[in-house]
Amino acid sequence: MIISGSNPVHVQQAVFALCAGELLGLPTETVYGLAADAGNETAVAKIFKAKGRPSNHPLIVHVASVAEVNQFASDVPDFAQKLMAQFWPGPLTLILPRRAEMAAAAAGGQNSVGLRCPSHPVAVEVLKACAAKGVWGVAAPSANLFGRVSPTSAAHVQSEFGDALLILDGGECEVGIESSIVDCTRGVPVLLRPGQISRAQIEQACGMKLVSQETLNSETPRASGTLESHYAPTAKVRLMSTADWQKALVVLGPHTQNVALWSLEKPSYSLMGAGLYWRAMPSNATQAAHDLFSVLRDFDSRGVRTIWIETPPDTLEWEGVCDRLKRAAA
Ligand code: TXA
Ligand code: MG
């Protein structure tokens, strides 16, 4: 059932559900989360079950403010403090050493915990109200079935989990792709997942170079969002250069069937028959991130068999979008 994030009575209802150990579809500025009380093992188990996600894949714990961090983490390094000061509330998750007794199930058994303080006003309201009732953190992975496209609207969440789930409607997500994740447990900041907050911004805020996961010769923590194949629609996704999709359309001509195209350049009108469904890719990376998952869902809902996506520019500002596209195409 979808309830309104702008109605205080509905927000209360959502807080009540969370505190009672129920699941909630929670809006954030990045994507919608499938939320549960991070301190309630039974509630957290419901998340893994509903998503079909392996229970050793850790969840992000969402907090109302920096003040709640010490409930879950110990030995927060200096550079992590700087990142929080600069980017919270906002689309940045920090992996920190976990207090042994806290949120063990949510952390998937890791001795670290992923913490994020979202900026979406409805999320903030819910988290503050939860904290006031002693629920210090809310575990929430993206509210989609394991491996599928992340949801950026309440309707997307409902299409994943049906009407039985309580979903708080906070409108369309502004950012559109999941938070950047920085591992702060290895002495140096390590980028686990690129997002809207760029490498350059992260490095500048903490005054340290970001290390890439691959260059560290240690065991990498399990992170669903970093699996090679993820964010996958039902249709097959292919990343193509402008020249490649243009050539493919010429070859197929009037035989083009059940193809969707997301590209900067518009296909020439003569080629756009009933068999081709086109949407414009914004030339601005922030806008493209905002549109990405809803475009993939839209294509899928039209029953296309193949989705062609023009490979975005190979620049840092496109890193988050390119990362999701590569996994959708894998
Ligand atoms: O923007 C977001 O981060 C959204 C919204 C709902 O906040 N959440 C999200 O959650 O994307 P999820 O579970 O789909 O992705 C979280 C990623 C996963 O890849 C998970 O494995 C990783 O964060 N993660 C969480 N805790 C971790 C930990 N202790 N160590 C390593 N990776 C961790
Ligand atoms: Mg996810």
Short mmCIF file of C-alpha atoms in Angstrom, two decimals, residues 131-295:
data_model
loop_
_atom_site.label_atom_id
_atom_site.label_comp_id
_atom_site.label_asym_id
_atom_site.label_seq_id
_atom_site.Cartn_x
_atom_site.Cartn_y
_atom_site.Cartn_z
CA ALA A 131 15.82 7.48 16.82
CA ALA A 132 13.52 9.20 19.34
CA LYS A 133 12.00 5.75 19.97
CA GLY A 134 15.42 4.11 20.40
CA VAL A 135 15.63 2.73 16.86
CA TRP A 136 19.03 4.23 16.06
CA GLY A 137 19.42 2.93 12.56
CA VAL A 138 17.33 1.64 9.69
CA ALA A 139 18.80 -1.02 7.42
CA ALA A 140 17.78 -0.53 3.80
CA PRO A 141 19.06 -2.01 0.59
CA SER A 142 17.54 -0.74 -2.64
CA ALA A 143 13.89 -1.84 -2.80
CA ASN A 144 14.19 -4.23 -5.73
CA LEU A 145 14.46 -7.97 -6.08
CA PHE A 146 18.08 -9.18 -5.98
CA GLY A 147 19.95 -8.32 -9.17
CA ARG A 148 17.16 -6.21 -10.67
CA VAL A 149 16.85 -2.52 -11.49
CA SER A 150 16.72 -0.18 -8.47
CA PRO A 151 13.46 1.74 -7.88
CA THR A 152 13.26 5.53 -8.14
CA SER A 153 9.54 5.95 -7.44
CA ALA A 154 6.94 4.50 -5.06
CA ALA A 155 5.22 2.84 -8.03
CA HIS A 156 8.48 1.05 -8.93
CA VAL A 157 8.68 -0.36 -5.39
CA GLN A 158 5.09 -1.53 -5.57
CA SER A 159 5.76 -3.28 -8.86
CA GLU A 160 8.61 -5.20 -7.17
CA PHE A 161 6.91 -6.26 -3.93
CA GLY A 162 3.17 -5.86 -4.53
CA ASP A 163 0.49 -4.18 -2.50
CA ALA A 164 1.19 -5.92 0.81
CA LEU A 165 4.28 -3.77 1.42
CA LEU A 166 3.76 -0.41 3.12
CA ILE A 167 5.46 2.22 0.93
CA LEU A 168 5.96 5.82 1.93
CA ASP A 169 5.72 7.98 -1.19
CA GLY A 170 8.40 10.68 -1.30
CA GLY A 171 8.14 11.43 -5.01
CA GLU A 172 10.74 10.71 -7.65
CA CYS A 173 14.29 10.26 -6.36
CA GLU A 174 16.44 13.25 -7.19
CA VAL A 175 19.80 11.51 -7.68
CA GLY A 176 18.56 8.30 -9.31
CA ILE A 177 21.59 6.05 -8.72
CA GLU A 178 22.75 4.58 -5.40
CA SER A 179 25.13 6.32 -3.02
CA SER A 180 28.88 6.36 -3.53
CA ILE A 181 30.46 3.88 -1.08
CA VAL A 182 33.82 4.55 0.56
CA ASP A 183 35.44 1.84 2.68
CA CYS A 184 37.07 3.56 5.66
CA THR A 185 38.33 0.42 7.43
CA ARG A 186 41.68 -0.01 5.70
CA GLY A 187 43.62 3.08 6.74
CA VAL A 188 43.09 4.67 3.33
CA PRO A 189 39.79 5.55 1.62
CA VAL A 190 38.76 2.89 -0.88
CA LEU A 191 36.00 3.52 -3.42
CA LEU A 192 33.70 0.46 -3.50
CA ARG A 193 30.91 1.94 -5.62
CA PRO A 194 30.94 5.19 -7.63
CA GLY A 195 27.93 7.48 -7.34
CA GLN A 196 26.94 11.09 -7.75
CA ILE A 197 29.63 12.34 -5.37
CA SER A 198 32.71 12.05 -7.55
CA ARG A 199 36.21 10.76 -6.82
CA ALA A 200 37.57 14.30 -7.06
CA GLN A 201 35.07 15.59 -4.50
CA ILE A 202 35.84 12.73 -2.11
CA GLU A 203 39.60 13.19 -2.42
CA GLN A 204 39.34 16.90 -1.90
CA ALA A 205 37.15 16.56 1.19
CA CYS A 206 39.38 14.06 2.96
CA GLY A 207 42.70 15.34 1.63
CA MET A 208 43.74 11.81 0.63
CA LYS A 209 43.95 9.88 -2.63
CA LEU A 210 41.21 7.31 -3.15
CA VAL A 211 42.54 3.80 -3.57
CA SER A 212 40.86 1.45 -6.02
CA GLN A 213 39.59 -1.80 -4.68
CA GLU A 214 41.53 -3.79 -7.31
CA THR A 215 44.90 -2.43 -6.24
CA LEU A 216 44.43 -3.70 -2.70
CA ASN A 217 45.49 -7.28 -2.45
CA SER A 218 43.07 -8.17 0.33
CA GLU A 219 39.81 -10.02 0.46
CA THR A 220 37.05 -7.72 -0.76
CA PRO A 221 33.87 -7.41 1.25
CA ARG A 222 30.75 -8.80 -0.41
CA ALA A 223 28.79 -6.02 -2.06
CA SER A 224 25.82 -6.84 -4.27
CA GLY A 225 26.12 -3.54 -6.10
CA THR A 226 29.65 -4.53 -7.09
CA LEU A 227 28.73 -7.88 -8.61
CA GLU A 228 29.53 -8.00 -12.31
CA SER A 229 25.91 -8.56 -13.31
CA HIS A 230 23.41 -6.34 -11.48
CA TYR A 231 20.76 -3.71 -12.20
CA ALA A 232 19.52 -5.99 -14.98
CA PRO A 233 16.22 -5.41 -16.76
CA THR A 234 14.45 -8.37 -18.38
CA ALA A 235 15.47 -7.28 -21.89
CA LYS A 236 19.06 -7.78 -22.99
CA VAL A 237 21.15 -4.61 -22.65
CA ARG A 238 23.92 -3.75 -25.11
CA LEU A 239 26.28 -0.81 -24.80
CA MET A 240 27.09 0.59 -28.23
CA SER A 241 28.96 3.50 -29.77
CA THR A 242 26.94 6.01 -31.79
CA ALA A 243 28.38 4.61 -35.02
CA ASP A 244 27.52 1.04 -33.98
CA TRP A 245 23.84 1.60 -33.23
CA GLN A 246 23.46 3.72 -36.35
CA LYS A 247 25.00 0.97 -38.47
CA ALA A 248 22.86 -1.68 -36.77
CA LEU A 249 19.71 0.29 -37.57
CA VAL A 250 20.71 0.65 -41.21
CA VAL A 251 21.32 -3.10 -41.45
CA LEU A 252 18.04 -4.03 -39.76
CA GLY A 253 16.06 -1.30 -41.52
CA PRO A 254 12.35 -2.08 -41.60
CA HIS A 255 13.05 -5.42 -39.86
CA THR A 256 13.88 -3.63 -36.64
CA GLN A 257 11.68 -5.33 -34.03
CA ASN A 258 11.29 -4.92 -30.26
CA VAL A 259 14.33 -2.69 -29.95
CA ALA A 260 14.65 0.18 -27.50
CA LEU A 261 17.35 2.80 -27.84
CA TRP A 262 18.63 5.28 -25.26
CA SER A 263 21.04 7.63 -27.02
CA LEU A 264 22.28 11.18 -27.08
CA GLU A 265 21.76 11.36 -30.80
CA LYS A 266 18.28 10.93 -32.26
CA PRO A 267 17.88 8.13 -34.82
CA SER A 268 16.92 9.43 -38.25
CA TYR A 269 13.17 9.56 -38.64
CA SER A 270 12.96 7.19 -41.59
CA LEU A 271 14.35 4.39 -39.40
CA MET A 272 11.95 4.90 -36.56
CA GLY A 273 9.28 2.37 -37.38
CA ALA A 274 7.00 0.57 -34.96
CA GLY A 275 9.89 -1.76 -34.09
CA LEU A 276 12.06 0.92 -32.48
CA TYR A 277 11.31 2.74 -29.28
CA TRP A 278 13.63 5.69 -28.59
CA ARG A 279 14.31 7.88 -25.59
CA ALA A 280 16.79 10.73 -25.46
CA MET A 281 19.78 10.33 -23.16
CA PRO A 282 20.46 13.66 -21.44
CA SER A 283 23.85 15.11 -22.28
CA ASN A 284 24.29 16.02 -18.63
CA ALA A 285 25.54 13.15 -16.41
CA THR A 286 23.52 14.23 -13.36
CA GLN A 287 20.31 14.27 -15.38
CA ALA A 288 21.19 10.96 -17.04
CA ALA A 289 21.69 9.36 -13.59
CA HIS A 290 18.32 10.70 -12.56
CA ASP A 291 16.64 9.09 -15.61
CA LEU A 292 18.65 5.85 -15.89
CA PHE A 293 16.65 3.31 -13.88
CA SER A 294 13.23 4.65 -14.85
CA VAL A 295 14.23 4.50 -18.54
#
